[in-house]
Amino acid sequence: MATLTLSGPDLERRRGLRQMRAVALSLLVLAAVVYVLTLHDTGAWGYVNAASEAAMVGALADWFAVTALFRHPLGLPIPHTAIVPTRKDALAESLEQFVTENFLSEEVIGEKMRTAEVSRRAGEWLAVGNHAERIVEEGVRTIGAALPKLGDDDVTTFVRGSLLPRFAEEPLSPIAGHFLGSVVDDGAHNALFDLLMVEAYDWLAENRDLLAEVVGPRAPRWSPRWVDSLVVDRIHREALTWLAAVRDDPLHPARKALDRLLLQLADDLQNDPEMMDRFEAFKRRMLTHPDMGTSLTAVWDAVHTALIGAIGDPEGPLRLRATQKIKDLGHRLQTDQPLITKVDTRAAEAVGYVVRTYGTEIVSIISDTIERWDGREAAARIELHVGRDLQFIRINGTIVGALVGLIIHTFSELI
């Protein structure tokens, strides 16, 4: 066997190989001793002699066959021996082809993925123990290590060099229109409108004098000031009344009018060429403004700082919420059948894509690795893993040879 650097499991394999070699050799020696002791005997011992002779033949033949796989028997360059060291490259290619056709095919992998219940197993793993906490912890560690490495210069370069030009070229009007229409249909804008109404009412209630400054200069010059004051008070009261009505009545006509206006705007953003052109022109002016990149970088700095602070708190709401969401996902992957079907299908498609696209490169590891091995080293490694089992061929050959020899001798005596 070639000199190898052996690990613990390999040392155990070598001990097993040597033990089985000793057993096979012992049987051969035993057969030879019995043969010599019964060489000129007749009667029942003749049967024993014939059996031991055939046992030696079977043992030697199978020793030759097993040895020829890994080296030249007795060092003699007999043709078609030392098969592994002399033909390892061809064997590696055959093994690679066998694995590709029978194991790493898209059909086999896809069928296995579809029946492996990936989603259910993943759900069980996520939902039990502290697995969710470990995932969050690893995610936090990764994010915490990556975020500080993103400097302002890198972010600014990305924003100005890639992000803003991309958005400037991409038509966003249909997307914005669809989004706006969905928001109005779902009523998601009502909370924002309610907040605006509350703030507008409170501001106007506290700024009567500012209203007077706006309305007063527009009064006729001949109008007395006390009359102007009464008019401003009336306008102030009516405006507050209207704002309160809009604020408190979800079905107020003003709200309905606003909904119609927003829906019309959403439709125009998707279908009106003039409105779409105006929106795109406005978008390009905004995105190409010199201060846009700086503003987005400032936003990133704020988000960056807040995110680092949030993930740094082990008991913070962000980490606790992320952990709970992962556990909820684990439960859903066990009970939500549409989600289970979707995940299993997507997983099968993803693995199929990897196999289809990179399967050849993956399985080429076999041939590339074996081709780098020295021939004798390759034979030694393979023999280390399978040689112990191959010794059973020698043992069985000895036993079967003895039985066959006994049968042949018996048949010869009978005829």
Short mmCIF file of C-alpha atoms in Angstrom, two decimals:
data_model
loop_
_atom_site.label_atom_id
_atom_site.label_comp_id
_atom_site.label_asym_id
_atom_site.label_seq_id
_atom_site.Cartn_x
_atom_site.Cartn_y
_atom_site.Cartn_z
CA MET A 1 0.00 0.00 0.00
CA ALA A 2 1.32 3.47 -0.87
CA THR A 3 2.35 5.68 2.01
CA LEU A 4 -0.67 7.69 3.15
CA THR A 5 -1.36 10.16 5.88
CA LEU A 6 -4.10 8.36 7.78
CA SER A 7 -6.73 9.83 10.05
CA GLY A 8 -8.45 8.03 12.91
CA PRO A 9 -11.15 6.36 10.74
CA ASP A 10 -8.53 5.38 8.15
CA LEU A 11 -6.38 3.73 10.82
CA GLU A 12 -9.40 1.70 11.88
CA ARG A 13 -10.04 0.69 8.26
CA ARG A 14 -6.43 -0.41 7.88
CA ARG A 15 -6.65 -2.58 11.00
CA GLY A 16 -9.82 -4.20 9.65
CA LEU A 17 -8.18 -4.79 6.26
CA ARG A 18 -5.16 -6.46 7.85
CA GLN A 19 -7.34 -8.67 10.03
CA MET A 20 -9.38 -9.91 7.07
CA ARG A 21 -6.22 -10.49 5.04
CA ALA A 22 -4.89 -12.61 7.90
CA VAL A 23 -8.11 -14.64 7.98
CA ALA A 24 -8.04 -15.24 4.20
CA LEU A 25 -4.34 -16.17 4.31
CA SER A 26 -4.92 -18.49 7.28
CA LEU A 27 -7.56 -20.41 5.34
CA LEU A 28 -5.14 -20.80 2.41
CA VAL A 29 -2.39 -22.03 4.72
CA LEU A 30 -4.83 -24.42 6.42
CA ALA A 31 -5.89 -25.83 3.04
CA ALA A 32 -2.23 -26.28 2.06
CA VAL A 33 -1.38 -28.06 5.32
CA VAL A 34 -4.38 -30.39 4.98
CA TYR A 35 -3.43 -31.09 1.36
CA VAL A 36 0.12 -32.04 2.29
CA LEU A 37 -0.98 -34.23 5.22
CA THR A 38 -3.51 -36.16 3.09
CA LEU A 39 -1.55 -36.21 -0.16
CA HIS A 40 -1.17 -40.03 -0.50
CA ASP A 41 -4.14 -41.10 1.59
CA THR A 42 -7.10 -42.97 0.18
CA GLY A 43 -10.59 -43.62 1.30
CA ALA A 44 -12.28 -40.81 3.20
CA TRP A 45 -9.02 -38.88 3.40
CA GLY A 46 -8.92 -38.79 -0.37
CA TYR A 47 -12.06 -36.71 -0.30
CA VAL A 48 -10.43 -34.37 2.20
CA ASN A 49 -7.34 -34.12 -0.01
CA ALA A 50 -9.41 -33.25 -3.07
CA ALA A 51 -11.37 -30.63 -1.16
CA SER A 52 -8.19 -29.01 0.23
CA GLU A 53 -6.58 -29.00 -3.24
CA ALA A 54 -9.58 -27.24 -4.76
CA ALA A 55 -9.69 -24.86 -1.79
CA MET A 56 -6.09 -23.79 -2.55
CA VAL A 57 -6.96 -23.25 -6.21
CA GLY A 58 -10.00 -21.14 -5.32
CA ALA A 59 -8.07 -19.16 -2.70
CA LEU A 60 -5.15 -18.43 -5.05
CA ALA A 61 -7.43 -17.53 -7.96
CA ASP A 62 -9.42 -15.08 -5.89
CA TRP A 63 -6.23 -13.71 -4.29
CA PHE A 64 -4.97 -13.02 -7.79
CA ALA A 65 -8.27 -11.36 -8.81
CA VAL A 66 -8.42 -9.10 -5.73
CA THR A 67 -4.72 -8.22 -5.83
CA ALA A 68 -4.82 -7.47 -9.57
CA LEU A 69 -7.24 -4.64 -8.90
CA PHE A 70 -4.67 -2.64 -6.95
CA ARG A 71 -1.19 -3.88 -7.91
CA HIS A 72 0.76 -6.40 -9.99
CA PRO A 73 0.59 -9.80 -8.22
CA LEU A 74 4.05 -10.70 -6.89
CA GLY A 75 5.34 -7.60 -8.68
CA LEU A 76 5.05 -9.29 -12.06
CA PRO A 77 3.84 -6.99 -14.90
CA ILE A 78 1.07 -9.35 -15.95
CA PRO A 79 -1.29 -7.78 -18.52
CA HIS A 80 -4.59 -6.42 -17.20
CA THR A 81 -3.40 -6.25 -13.60
CA ALA A 82 -2.90 -3.19 -11.34
CA ILE A 83 -6.14 -1.95 -12.88
CA VAL A 84 -6.81 0.93 -10.48
CA PRO A 85 -3.38 2.66 -10.67
CA THR A 86 -3.03 2.20 -14.44
CA ARG A 87 -6.61 3.02 -15.45
CA LYS A 88 -7.71 5.38 -12.66
CA ASP A 89 -8.51 8.22 -15.07
CA ALA A 90 -10.77 6.02 -17.19
CA LEU A 91 -12.38 4.62 -14.05
CA ALA A 92 -12.93 8.15 -12.74
CA GLU A 93 -14.65 9.18 -15.96
CA SER A 94 -16.84 6.07 -15.86
CA LEU A 95 -17.74 6.76 -12.23
CA GLU A 96 -18.52 10.38 -13.09
CA GLN A 97 -20.78 9.30 -15.94
CA PHE A 98 -22.50 6.71 -13.73
CA VAL A 99 -23.20 9.29 -10.99
CA THR A 100 -24.44 11.83 -13.55
CA GLU A 101 -26.84 9.42 -15.26
CA ASN A 102 -28.18 7.64 -12.19
CA PHE A 103 -27.95 10.07 -9.30
CA LEU A 104 -27.36 13.67 -10.36
CA SER A 105 -30.05 13.88 -13.03
CA GLU A 106 -32.75 16.52 -12.91
CA GLU A 107 -35.52 13.91 -12.95
CA VAL A 108 -34.08 11.86 -10.07
CA ILE A 109 -33.28 14.88 -7.91
CA GLY A 110 -36.62 16.54 -8.67
CA GLU A 111 -38.60 13.42 -7.75
CA LYS A 112 -36.60 13.01 -4.54
CA MET A 113 -37.19 16.64 -3.59
CA ARG A 114 -40.92 16.35 -4.25
CA THR A 115 -41.22 13.34 -1.93
CA ALA A 116 -38.74 14.49 0.72
CA GLU A 117 -41.25 16.79 2.47
CA VAL A 118 -38.65 19.54 2.68
CA SER A 119 -41.10 22.15 3.95
CA ARG A 120 -42.48 19.95 6.72
CA ARG A 121 -39.05 18.96 7.96
CA ALA A 122 -37.84 22.54 7.81
CA GLY A 123 -40.95 23.66 9.69
CA GLU A 124 -40.42 21.09 12.42
CA TRP A 125 -36.82 22.17 12.79
CA LEU A 126 -37.68 25.87 12.96
CA ALA A 127 -40.53 25.45 15.43
CA VAL A 128 -38.73 23.45 18.10
CA GLY A 129 -35.90 24.22 20.49
CA ASN A 130 -33.84 27.36 20.07
CA HIS A 131 -33.32 26.99 16.32
CA ALA A 132 -35.13 30.24 15.55
CA GLU A 133 -32.98 32.08 18.08
CA ARG A 134 -29.84 30.58 16.52
CA ILE A 135 -30.87 31.71 13.04
CA VAL A 136 -31.53 35.24 14.28
CA GLU A 137 -28.25 35.26 16.19
CA GLU A 138 -26.28 34.16 13.12
CA GLY A 139 -28.11 36.68 10.97
CA VAL A 140 -27.39 39.46 13.45
CA ARG A 141 -23.74 38.46 13.59
CA THR A 142 -23.46 38.50 9.80
CA ILE A 143 -25.27 41.82 9.43
CA GLY A 144 -23.28 43.31 12.30
CA ALA A 145 -20.05 42.35 10.59
CA ALA A 146 -21.12 43.51 7.13
CA LEU A 147 -22.78 46.85 7.89
CA PRO A 148 -19.70 48.63 9.28
CA LYS A 149 -17.79 47.72 6.14
CA LEU A 150 -20.23 49.70 3.97
CA GLY A 151 -18.79 53.17 4.13
CA ASP A 152 -20.45 56.35 2.91
CA ASP A 153 -18.23 56.42 -0.17
CA ASP A 154 -19.31 52.93 -1.18
CA VAL A 155 -22.98 53.74 -0.69
CA THR A 156 -22.71 57.06 -2.53
CA THR A 157 -20.89 55.41 -5.43
CA PHE A 158 -23.54 52.71 -5.67
CA VAL A 159 -26.43 55.17 -5.43
CA ARG A 160 -25.07 57.62 -7.99
CA GLY A 161 -23.43 55.11 -10.28
CA SER A 162 -26.02 52.33 -10.36
CA LEU A 163 -29.20 52.92 -8.42
CA LEU A 164 -30.29 56.38 -9.57
CA PRO A 165 -29.40 55.89 -13.27
CA ARG A 166 -31.27 52.60 -13.24
CA PHE A 167 -34.41 54.15 -11.78
CA ALA A 168 -34.09 57.13 -14.12
CA GLU A 169 -34.17 54.82 -17.15
CA GLU A 170 -36.80 52.40 -15.88
CA PRO A 171 -40.44 53.43 -16.58
CA LEU A 172 -42.02 53.74 -13.14
CA SER A 173 -45.30 55.39 -14.04
CA PRO A 174 -47.28 52.13 -14.50
CA ILE A 175 -45.82 50.75 -11.30
CA ALA A 176 -46.65 53.89 -9.36
CA GLY A 177 -50.19 53.93 -10.82
CA HIS A 178 -50.81 50.29 -9.95
CA PHE A 179 -49.47 50.80 -6.44
CA LEU A 180 -51.58 53.92 -5.89
CA GLY A 181 -54.71 52.15 -7.14
CA SER A 182 -54.09 49.19 -4.82
CA VAL A 183 -53.57 51.52 -1.86
CA VAL A 184 -56.86 53.32 -2.50
CA ASP A 185 -58.79 50.11 -3.14
CA ASP A 186 -57.55 48.66 0.13
CA GLY A 187 -58.19 51.88 2.04
CA ALA A 188 -54.60 51.92 3.21
CA HIS A 189 -54.42 55.68 2.68
CA ASN A 190 -57.21 56.44 5.14
CA ALA A 191 -54.95 56.31 8.20
CA LEU A 192 -52.61 58.87 6.64
CA PHE A 193 -55.53 61.07 5.63
CA ASP A 194 -56.94 60.86 9.16
CA LEU A 195 -53.61 61.98 10.57
CA LEU A 196 -53.49 64.90 8.13
CA MET A 197 -56.98 66.00 9.12
CA VAL A 198 -56.17 65.87 12.83
CA GLU A 199 -52.98 67.86 12.37
CA ALA A 200 -54.67 70.36 10.05
CA TYR A 201 -57.48 70.96 12.56
CA ASP A 202 -55.07 71.39 15.48
CA TRP A 203 -52.82 73.71 13.51
CA LEU A 204 -55.66 75.89 12.27
CA ALA A 205 -57.20 76.04 15.78
CA GLU A 206 -53.93 77.42 17.14
CA ASN A 207 -53.13 79.79 14.26
CA ARG A 208 -56.16 82.07 13.89
CA ASP A 209 -53.86 85.09 13.72
CA LEU A 210 -51.92 83.63 10.81
CA LEU A 211 -55.20 83.17 8.95
CA ALA A 212 -55.98 86.83 9.63
CA GLU A 213 -52.61 87.82 8.19
CA VAL A 214 -53.40 85.91 5.02
CA VAL A 215 -57.03 87.04 4.61
CA GLY A 216 -56.75 90.59 6.00
CA PRO A 217 -54.71 92.18 3.18
CA ARG A 218 -57.31 90.95 0.69
CA ALA A 219 -60.18 92.88 2.34
CA PRO A 220 -61.42 96.09 0.64
CA ARG A 221 -59.63 99.23 1.76
CA TRP A 222 -62.89 100.88 2.74
CA SER A 223 -63.88 97.95 5.01
CA PRO A 224 -63.60 98.73 8.77
CA ARG A 225 -61.21 96.59 10.71
CA TRP A 226 -63.86 95.26 13.03
CA VAL A 227 -65.74 93.97 10.01
CA ASP A 228 -62.56 92.31 8.72
CA SER A 229 -62.12 90.67 12.10
CA LEU A 230 -65.67 89.31 12.03
CA VAL A 231 -65.07 87.91 8.55
CA VAL A 232 -61.81 86.25 9.61
CA ASP A 233 -63.55 84.75 12.66
CA ARG A 234 -66.33 83.38 10.47
CA ILE A 235 -63.89 81.90 7.98
CA HIS A 236 -61.90 80.40 10.84
CA ARG A 237 -64.99 78.81 12.42
CA GLU A 238 -66.26 77.45 9.09
CA ALA A 239 -62.88 76.00 8.21
CA LEU A 240 -62.61 74.30 11.62
CA THR A 241 -66.14 72.95 11.28
CA TRP A 242 -65.39 71.54 7.85
CA LEU A 243 -62.10 69.98 8.96
CA ALA A 244 -63.80 68.42 11.99
CA ALA A 245 -66.55 67.00 9.79
CA VAL A 246 -64.07 65.50 7.36
CA ARG A 247 -61.96 64.21 10.25
CA ASP A 248 -64.84 62.53 12.09
CA ASP A 249 -66.98 61.22 9.21
CA PRO A 250 -65.46 58.27 7.30
CA LEU A 251 -68.13 58.72 4.62
CA HIS A 252 -67.71 62.47 4.17
CA PRO A 253 -68.10 63.63 0.54
CA ALA A 254 -64.65 65.19 0.67
CA ARG A 255 -63.15 61.78 1.39
CA LYS A 256 -65.10 60.24 -1.49
CA ALA A 257 -63.94 63.02 -3.77
CA LEU A 258 -60.34 62.42 -2.73
CA ASP A 259 -60.69 58.69 -3.44
CA ARG A 260 -62.07 59.42 -6.91
CA LEU A 261 -59.23 61.85 -7.56
CA LEU A 262 -56.57 59.33 -6.49
CA LEU A 263 -58.15 56.51 -8.51
CA GLN A 264 -58.29 58.74 -11.57
CA LEU A 265 -54.65 59.67 -11.03
CA ALA A 266 -53.75 55.98 -10.69
CA ASP A 267 -55.54 55.20 -13.96
CA ASP A 268 -53.87 58.12 -15.75
CA LEU A 269 -50.45 57.02 -14.56
CA GLN A 270 -51.07 53.68 -16.26
CA ASN A 271 -52.99 54.65 -19.37
CA ASP A 272 -52.71 58.38 -20.15
CA PRO A 273 -49.57 58.99 -22.26
CA GLU A 274 -49.48 62.68 -21.34
CA MET A 275 -49.68 62.00 -17.60
CA MET A 276 -47.14 59.18 -17.90
CA ASP A 277 -44.69 61.47 -19.71
CA ARG A 278 -45.17 64.18 -17.08
CA PHE A 279 -44.57 61.69 -14.27
CA GLU A 280 -41.43 60.31 -15.95
CA ALA A 281 -40.09 63.83 -16.56
CA PHE A 282 -40.69 64.71 -12.90
CA LYS A 283 -39.02 61.46 -11.83
CA ARG A 284 -35.94 62.18 -13.94
CA ARG A 285 -35.65 65.74 -12.59
CA MET A 286 -35.83 64.42 -9.04
CA LEU A 287 -33.39 61.56 -9.54
CA THR A 288 -30.83 63.63 -11.44
CA HIS A 289 -30.89 66.45 -8.90
CA PRO A 290 -27.33 66.97 -7.53
CA ASP A 291 -28.51 66.61 -3.94
CA MET A 292 -30.43 63.35 -4.44
CA GLY A 293 -27.41 61.11 -3.97
CA THR A 294 -26.35 62.98 -0.84
CA SER A 295 -29.87 62.82 0.56
CA LEU A 296 -30.16 59.07 -0.01
CA THR A 297 -26.74 58.55 1.59
CA ALA A 298 -27.94 60.52 4.62
CA VAL A 299 -31.03 58.33 4.77
CA TRP A 300 -28.81 55.26 4.59
CA ASP A 301 -26.67 56.59 7.45
CA ALA A 302 -29.76 57.02 9.61
CA VAL A 303 -31.07 53.55 8.74
CA HIS A 304 -27.59 52.08 9.21
CA THR A 305 -27.20 53.58 12.68
CA ALA A 306 -30.72 52.64 13.76
CA LEU A 307 -30.33 49.09 12.46
CA ILE A 308 -27.03 48.50 14.23
CA GLY A 309 -28.54 49.77 17.46
CA ALA A 310 -31.67 47.63 17.04
CA ILE A 311 -29.90 44.37 16.29
CA GLY A 312 -27.35 44.96 19.03
CA ASP A 313 -29.98 44.62 21.75
CA PRO A 314 -30.59 40.92 22.53
CA GLU A 315 -33.92 41.76 24.14
CA GLY A 316 -34.85 44.40 21.60
CA PRO A 317 -38.18 44.28 19.75
CA LEU A 318 -36.52 43.75 16.37
CA ARG A 319 -34.76 40.53 17.37
CA LEU A 320 -37.72 39.26 19.39
CA ARG A 321 -40.07 39.93 16.51
CA ALA A 322 -37.72 38.25 14.01
CA THR A 323 -37.49 35.18 16.25
CA GLN A 324 -41.26 34.95 16.60
CA LYS A 325 -41.76 35.34 12.85
CA ILE A 326 -39.37 32.47 12.18
CA LYS A 327 -41.23 30.26 14.66
CA ASP A 328 -44.55 31.23 13.08
CA LEU A 329 -43.11 30.30 9.69
CA GLY A 330 -42.08 26.93 11.11
CA HIS A 331 -45.66 26.25 12.26
CA ARG A 332 -47.09 27.37 8.91
CA LEU A 333 -44.73 25.06 7.05
CA GLN A 334 -46.36 22.19 8.93
CA THR A 335 -50.02 23.21 8.66
CA ASP A 336 -50.54 25.59 5.72
CA GLN A 337 -51.01 23.22 2.79
CA PRO A 338 -50.87 25.85 -0.01
CA LEU A 339 -47.63 27.20 1.47
CA ILE A 340 -46.25 23.66 1.87
CA THR A 341 -47.01 22.85 -1.76
CA LYS A 342 -45.50 26.11 -2.95
CA VAL A 343 -42.29 25.68 -0.93
CA ASP A 344 -41.81 22.06 -2.00
CA THR A 345 -42.39 22.96 -5.64
CA ARG A 346 -40.00 25.91 -5.52
CA ALA A 347 -37.36 23.83 -3.74
CA ALA A 348 -37.61 21.11 -6.40
CA GLU A 349 -37.36 23.73 -9.16
CA ALA A 350 -34.36 25.39 -7.51
CA VAL A 351 -32.46 22.13 -7.07
CA GLY A 352 -33.40 21.09 -10.60
CA TYR A 353 -32.02 24.36 -11.93
CA VAL A 354 -28.76 23.87 -10.04
CA VAL A 355 -28.42 20.31 -11.34
CA ARG A 356 -29.33 21.33 -14.89
CA THR A 357 -26.97 24.30 -14.92
CA TYR A 358 -24.08 23.20 -12.76
CA GLY A 359 -24.45 19.41 -12.56
CA THR A 360 -21.55 18.76 -14.92
CA GLU A 361 -19.24 21.01 -12.92
CA ILE A 362 -20.37 19.45 -9.64
CA VAL A 363 -19.84 15.86 -10.65
CA SER A 364 -16.53 16.69 -12.37
CA ILE A 365 -15.10 16.97 -8.85
CA ILE A 366 -14.90 13.16 -8.91
CA SER A 367 -12.71 12.89 -11.99
CA ASP A 368 -10.70 16.04 -11.20
CA THR A 369 -9.85 14.76 -7.73
CA ILE A 370 -8.95 11.24 -8.81
CA GLU A 371 -6.89 12.50 -11.75
CA ARG A 372 -4.78 14.53 -9.33
CA TRP A 373 -4.00 11.44 -7.27
CA ASP A 374 -0.88 9.41 -7.85
CA GLY A 375 -1.81 6.02 -9.29
CA ARG A 376 -0.47 4.05 -6.34
CA GLU A 377 -1.99 6.51 -3.90
CA ALA A 378 -5.39 6.17 -5.59
CA ALA A 379 -5.14 2.38 -5.39
CA ALA A 380 -4.16 2.58 -1.73
CA ARG A 381 -7.05 4.92 -0.86
CA ILE A 382 -9.62 2.79 -2.64
CA GLU A 383 -8.25 -0.44 -1.18
CA LEU A 384 -8.36 1.12 2.27
CA HIS A 385 -12.11 1.69 1.92
CA VAL A 386 -13.19 -1.48 0.10
CA GLY A 387 -10.31 -3.90 0.62
CA ARG A 388 -11.69 -5.42 3.83
CA ASP A 389 -14.90 -6.42 2.08
CA LEU A 390 -12.95 -7.74 -0.90
CA GLN A 391 -11.13 -10.19 1.39
CA PHE A 392 -14.44 -12.01 1.75
CA ILE A 393 -14.05 -12.90 -1.93
CA ARG A 394 -10.85 -14.76 -1.03
CA ILE A 395 -12.51 -16.42 1.97
CA ASN A 396 -15.56 -17.43 -0.05
CA GLY A 397 -13.33 -18.63 -2.87
CA THR A 398 -11.50 -20.92 -0.48
CA ILE A 399 -14.70 -22.38 0.95
CA VAL A 400 -16.54 -22.66 -2.36
CA GLY A 401 -13.44 -24.18 -3.98
CA ALA A 402 -13.30 -26.84 -1.28
CA LEU A 403 -16.98 -27.70 -1.76
CA VAL A 404 -16.68 -27.83 -5.54
CA GLY A 405 -13.53 -29.97 -5.29
CA LEU A 406 -15.32 -32.35 -2.94
CA ILE A 407 -18.30 -32.63 -5.30
CA ILE A 408 -16.08 -33.24 -8.34
CA HIS A 409 -14.03 -35.88 -6.51
CA THR A 410 -17.22 -37.58 -5.30
CA PHE A 411 -18.63 -37.59 -8.82
CA SER A 412 -15.35 -39.00 -10.18
CA GLU A 413 -15.38 -41.84 -7.63
CA LEU A 414 -19.00 -42.69 -8.44
CA ILE A 415 -18.41 -43.07 -12.18
#
